[in-house]
Amino acid sequence: DTGVSQDPRHKITKRGQNVTFRCDPISEHNRLYWYRQTLGQGPEFLTYFQNEAQLEKSRLLSDRFSAERPKGSFSTLEIQRTEQGDSAMYLCASSLGQGVGYTFGSGTRLTVV
Amino acid sequence: AQSVTQLGSHVSVSEGALVLLRCNYSSSVPPYLFWYVQYPNQGLQLLLKYTTGATLVKGINGFEAEFKKSETSFHLTKPSAHMSDAAEYFCAVRRREAAGNKLTFGGGTRVLVKP
């Protein structure tokens, strides 16, 4: 297990469609995070899980967004009824407990047309 | 709410010259501090971090940063730029007292290295 994996790397979708992204964290990491990064900006926090529990959600996570981590391993981020403003890089990261520092995946770049 | 300011969205340096990227934070209690690097279409890679102890922190690829509490700064430097340093650099903070591990990022500084 060499790092955090995200799938797909790129997704182009039409406005109004639903999309789902997957993140596989480092296997021994119990915390998993989702961030969104728009062009020319720093990443913004969306949500995080400790094991299977979703402990914090940003106000950025509207009701069209839902994240799950059903068995405390991989996580999915679903966006329903996509809008052009959802176009961004979605980054996943994981960490071990309160350990200071994450490992980021390479991200999923979403383009809504 | 804490915030992170990176002065200069773009920095251009000559190969072999000093790289200096500025980061200032605002919070009443000094947070944990980080620098990340991002290459095109890639995720973020941790360069270095400050948690406690020595205020001059050495990281990977020859980078270092100094925490200055009086200036609420955590500037990143590298004595001699290499072409491979061309990337975007992000400063980030995390509240020490927070139960979670949420990072707040600055807007980033894109570094261009001229031959």
CSV table of C-alpha atoms in Angstrom, one decimal:
chain,number,residue,atom,x,y,z
A,1,ASP,CA,0.0,0.0,0.0
A,2,THR,CA,1.9,3.0,-1.3
A,3,GLY,CA,-0.5,5.9,-0.8
A,4,VAL,CA,-4.0,7.3,-1.1
A,5,SER,CA,-5.7,6.3,-4.3
A,6,GLN,CA,-8.5,8.2,-6.0
A,7,ASP,CA,-10.7,7.1,-8.8
A,8,PRO,CA,-11.4,8.4,-11.4
A,9,ARG,CA,-8.6,10.9,-12.1
A,10,HIS,CA,-10.8,12.9,-14.5
A,11,LYS,CA,-14.5,13.1,-14.9
A,12,ILE,CA,-16.5,15.1,-17.4
A,13,THR,CA,-20.2,15.2,-16.9
A,14,LYS,CA,-23.2,17.1,-18.1
A,15,ARG,CA,-24.9,19.6,-15.8
A,16,GLY,CA,-27.6,17.9,-13.9
A,17,GLN,CA,-26.0,14.4,-13.8
A,18,ASN,CA,-24.9,12.7,-10.7
A,19,VAL,CA,-21.3,11.7,-10.1
A,20,THR,CA,-19.5,9.6,-7.6
A,21,PHE,CA,-15.8,9.5,-6.7
A,22,ARG,CA,-13.9,6.9,-4.7
A,23,CYS,CA,-11.0,7.3,-2.3
A,24,ASP,CA,-8.9,4.4,-0.9
A,25,PRO,CA,-6.8,5.7,2.0
A,26,ILE,CA,-3.6,4.2,3.4
A,27,SER,CA,-4.8,1.0,5.0
A,28,GLU,CA,-3.8,1.7,8.6
A,29,HIS,CA,-5.1,5.3,8.6
A,30,ASN,CA,-8.4,5.7,10.5
A,31,ARG,CA,-9.1,9.3,9.4
A,32,LEU,CA,-10.1,10.3,5.9
A,33,TYR,CA,-10.7,13.8,4.6
A,34,TRP,CA,-12.2,15.4,1.5
A,35,TYR,CA,-11.2,18.8,0.2
A,36,ARG,CA,-12.2,20.7,-2.9
A,37,GLN,CA,-9.8,22.9,-4.9
A,38,THR,CA,-10.9,25.3,-7.5
A,39,LEU,CA,-8.6,26.7,-10.1
A,40,GLY,CA,-6.0,29.1,-8.6
A,41,GLN,CA,-7.1,28.5,-5.1
A,42,GLY,CA,-6.0,26.5,-2.1
A,43,PRO,CA,-7.9,23.4,-1.1
A,44,GLU,CA,-11.0,23.9,1.1
A,45,PHE,CA,-12.1,21.4,3.7
A,46,LEU,CA,-15.4,19.6,2.9
A,47,THR,CA,-15.7,16.8,5.5
A,48,TYR,CA,-13.8,14.2,7.5
A,49,PHE,CA,-14.3,10.7,8.9
A,50,GLN,CA,-12.9,8.9,11.8
A,51,ASN,CA,-13.4,5.2,10.9
A,52,GLU,CA,-16.9,5.1,9.6
A,53,ALA,CA,-18.2,8.1,11.5
A,54,GLN,CA,-18.5,11.4,9.7
A,55,LEU,CA,-17.4,13.9,12.3
A,56,GLU,CA,-17.4,17.2,10.6
A,57,LYS,CA,-18.9,18.8,7.5
A,58,SER,CA,-18.2,22.2,6.0
A,59,ARG,CA,-20.9,24.6,5.0
A,60,LEU,CA,-19.5,24.1,1.5
A,61,LEU,CA,-21.1,20.6,1.5
A,62,SER,CA,-24.5,21.5,0.3
A,63,ASP,CA,-27.4,19.0,0.4
A,64,ARG,CA,-26.4,17.8,-3.1
A,65,PHE,CA,-23.2,16.4,-1.7
A,66,SER,CA,-23.0,13.3,0.3
A,67,ALA,CA,-20.0,11.3,1.6
A,68,GLU,CA,-19.8,7.9,3.1
A,69,ARG,CA,-17.2,5.6,4.5
A,70,PRO,CA,-19.3,2.5,5.2
A,71,LYS,CA,-16.7,0.1,6.6
A,72,GLY,CA,-14.2,2.6,7.8
A,73,SER,CA,-11.9,1.9,4.8
A,74,PHE,CA,-12.7,3.4,1.4
A,75,SER,CA,-14.9,6.5,1.0
A,76,THR,CA,-17.2,7.8,-1.7
A,77,LEU,CA,-18.2,11.4,-2.4
A,78,GLU,CA,-21.4,11.8,-4.5
A,79,ILE,CA,-22.6,15.0,-6.1
A,80,GLN,CA,-26.2,15.0,-7.2
A,81,ARG,CA,-27.6,17.3,-9.9
A,82,THR,CA,-24.2,18.7,-10.8
A,83,GLU,CA,-23.8,22.4,-11.5
A,84,GLN,CA,-21.0,24.2,-13.4
A,85,GLY,CA,-19.8,25.6,-10.1
A,86,ASP,CA,-19.0,22.1,-8.9
A,87,SER,CA,-16.1,21.9,-11.4
A,88,ALA,CA,-13.0,21.5,-9.3
A,89,MET,CA,-10.3,19.1,-8.2
A,90,TYR,CA,-11.6,16.9,-5.4
A,91,LEU,CA,-8.8,15.8,-3.1
A,92,CYS,CA,-8.9,13.0,-0.6
A,93,ALA,CA,-6.4,12.6,2.2
A,94,SER,CA,-5.8,10.3,5.2
A,95,SER,CA,-4.0,10.3,8.5
A,96,LEU,CA,-3.5,8.1,11.5
A,97,GLY,CA,-5.5,9.5,14.4
A,98,GLN,CA,-4.6,13.0,15.6
A,99,GLY,CA,-1.2,12.6,13.9
A,100,VAL,CA,-0.1,15.9,12.5
A,101,GLY,CA,0.1,15.6,8.8
A,102,TYR,CA,-1.9,14.0,6.0
A,103,THR,CA,-1.2,12.0,2.9
A,104,PHE,CA,-3.1,13.3,-0.1
A,105,GLY,CA,-4.2,11.5,-3.1
A,106,SER,CA,-3.7,12.8,-6.6
A,107,GLY,CA,-7.3,14.0,-6.8
A,108,THR,CA,-10.3,13.7,-9.1
A,109,ARG,CA,-10.7,16.6,-11.5
A,110,LEU,CA,-14.4,17.2,-12.2
A,111,THR,CA,-15.5,19.2,-15.2
A,112,VAL,CA,-19.2,20.0,-15.5
A,113,VAL,CA,-20.3,21.1,-19.0
B,1,ALA,CA,-11.7,32.0,12.5
B,2,GLN,CA,-8.1,31.5,11.5
B,3,SER,CA,-6.8,32.5,8.2
B,4,VAL,CA,-3.6,32.1,6.1
B,5,THR,CA,-2.2,34.7,3.8
B,6,GLN,CA,0.4,34.0,1.2
B,7,LEU,CA,1.9,37.1,-0.2
B,8,GLY,CA,2.3,36.9,-4.0
B,9,SER,CA,0.3,34.5,-6.1
B,10,HIS,CA,3.3,34.2,-8.5
B,11,VAL,CA,7.0,34.2,-7.9
B,12,SER,CA,9.7,34.1,-10.6
B,13,VAL,CA,13.3,33.1,-9.7
B,14,SER,CA,16.4,32.3,-11.6
B,15,GLU,CA,17.9,28.9,-11.3
B,16,GLY,CA,20.4,29.0,-8.5
B,17,ALA,CA,18.8,32.0,-6.8
B,18,LEU,CA,17.1,32.1,-3.4
B,19,VAL,CA,13.5,31.1,-3.2
B,20,LEU,CA,11.4,33.0,-0.6
B,21,LEU,CA,7.7,32.3,-0.2
B,22,ARG,CA,5.8,34.2,2.5
B,23,CYS,CA,3.1,33.0,4.7
B,24,ASN,CA,1.3,34.8,7.6
B,25,TYR,CA,-1.4,33.3,9.8
B,26,SER,CA,-3.9,34.9,12.0
B,27,SER,CA,-5.0,33.1,15.2
B,28,SER,CA,-4.7,33.9,18.8
B,29,VAL,CA,-2.9,30.7,19.6
B,30,PRO,CA,0.0,29.7,17.3
B,31,PRO,CA,-1.3,26.8,15.2
B,32,TYR,CA,0.5,23.9,13.7
B,33,LEU,CA,2.0,25.1,10.4
B,34,PHE,CA,2.7,23.3,7.2
B,35,TRP,CA,4.0,23.8,3.7
B,36,TYR,CA,2.8,21.6,0.8
B,37,VAL,CA,3.9,21.5,-2.8
B,38,GLN,CA,1.6,20.6,-5.7
B,39,TYR,CA,2.8,19.7,-9.2
B,40,PRO,CA,0.4,20.0,-12.1
B,41,ASN,CA,-2.5,17.6,-11.9
B,42,GLN,CA,-1.2,16.1,-8.8
B,43,GLY,CA,-2.2,16.0,-5.1
B,44,LEU,CA,-0.3,17.8,-2.4
B,45,GLN,CA,3.0,16.6,-1.0
B,46,LEU,CA,4.1,17.7,2.5
B,47,LEU,CA,7.4,19.7,2.4
B,48,LEU,CA,7.7,20.4,6.1
B,49,LYS,CA,5.8,21.1,9.3
B,50,TYR,CA,6.2,23.0,12.6
B,51,THR,CA,4.5,21.6,15.7
B,52,THR,CA,6.7,22.5,18.6
B,53,GLY,CA,10.4,22.9,19.5
B,54,ALA,CA,13.0,24.4,17.2
B,55,THR,CA,11.5,27.2,15.2
B,56,LEU,CA,13.7,26.5,12.1
B,57,VAL,CA,12.3,23.5,10.4
B,58,LYS,CA,14.0,21.6,7.6
B,59,GLY,CA,12.1,19.7,5.0
B,60,ILE,CA,12.5,17.8,1.8
B,61,ASN,CA,14.2,18.9,-1.4
B,62,GLY,CA,16.4,21.5,0.5
B,63,PHE,CA,13.5,23.6,1.8
B,64,GLU,CA,13.3,25.1,5.2
B,65,ALA,CA,10.9,27.4,7.1
B,66,GLU,CA,11.1,29.5,10.2
B,67,PHE,CA,8.3,30.0,12.6
B,68,LYS,CA,8.3,33.5,14.0
B,69,LYS,CA,5.6,34.0,16.6
B,70,SER,CA,6.1,37.7,17.0
B,71,GLU,CA,5.5,38.1,13.3
B,72,THR,CA,2.9,35.4,13.0
B,73,SER,CA,4.9,34.1,10.0
B,74,PHE,CA,6.1,30.9,8.6
B,75,HIS,CA,8.1,31.8,5.5
B,76,LEU,CA,9.6,29.1,3.2
B,77,THR,CA,13.1,29.3,1.8
B,78,LYS,CA,15.5,27.4,-0.4
B,79,PRO,CA,19.0,28.8,-0.9
B,80,SER,CA,19.3,27.7,-4.5
B,81,ALA,CA,16.4,27.1,-6.9
B,82,HIS,CA,16.3,24.2,-9.2
B,83,MET,CA,14.2,23.8,-12.3
B,84,SER,CA,12.3,21.0,-10.6
B,85,ASP,CA,11.1,23.4,-7.9
B,86,ALA,CA,8.6,24.9,-10.4
B,87,ALA,CA,5.3,24.1,-8.8
B,88,GLU,CA,2.6,25.6,-6.6
B,89,TYR,CA,3.3,26.0,-2.9
B,90,PHE,CA,0.6,26.1,-0.2
B,91,CYS,CA,0.9,27.2,3.4
B,92,ALA,CA,-1.6,25.6,5.8
B,93,VAL,CA,-2.5,25.8,9.4
B,94,ARG,CA,-4.3,23.6,11.9
B,95,ARG,CA,-5.6,24.7,15.2
B,96,ARG,CA,-3.8,23.0,18.1
B,97,GLU,CA,-6.9,22.7,20.3
B,98,ALA,CA,-9.1,21.3,17.6
B,99,ALA,CA,-10.4,17.8,18.0
B,100,GLY,CA,-10.4,17.3,14.3
B,101,ASN,CA,-7.4,17.6,12.0
B,102,LYS,CA,-8.8,20.2,9.6
B,103,LEU,CA,-6.3,22.2,7.6
B,104,THR,CA,-6.9,25.7,6.4
B,105,PHE,CA,-4.9,26.6,3.3
B,106,GLY,CA,-3.6,29.8,1.9
B,107,GLY,CA,-4.3,30.7,-1.7
B,108,GLY,CA,-1.0,29.3,-3.0
B,109,THR,CA,2.1,30.7,-4.7
B,110,ARG,CA,3.1,29.5,-8.1
B,111,VAL,CA,6.9,29.4,-8.6
B,112,LEU,CA,8.4,29.8,-12.0
B,113,VAL,CA,12.1,29.0,-12.3
B,114,LYS,CA,14.0,30.6,-15.2
B,115,PRO,CA,17.1,29.0,-16.6
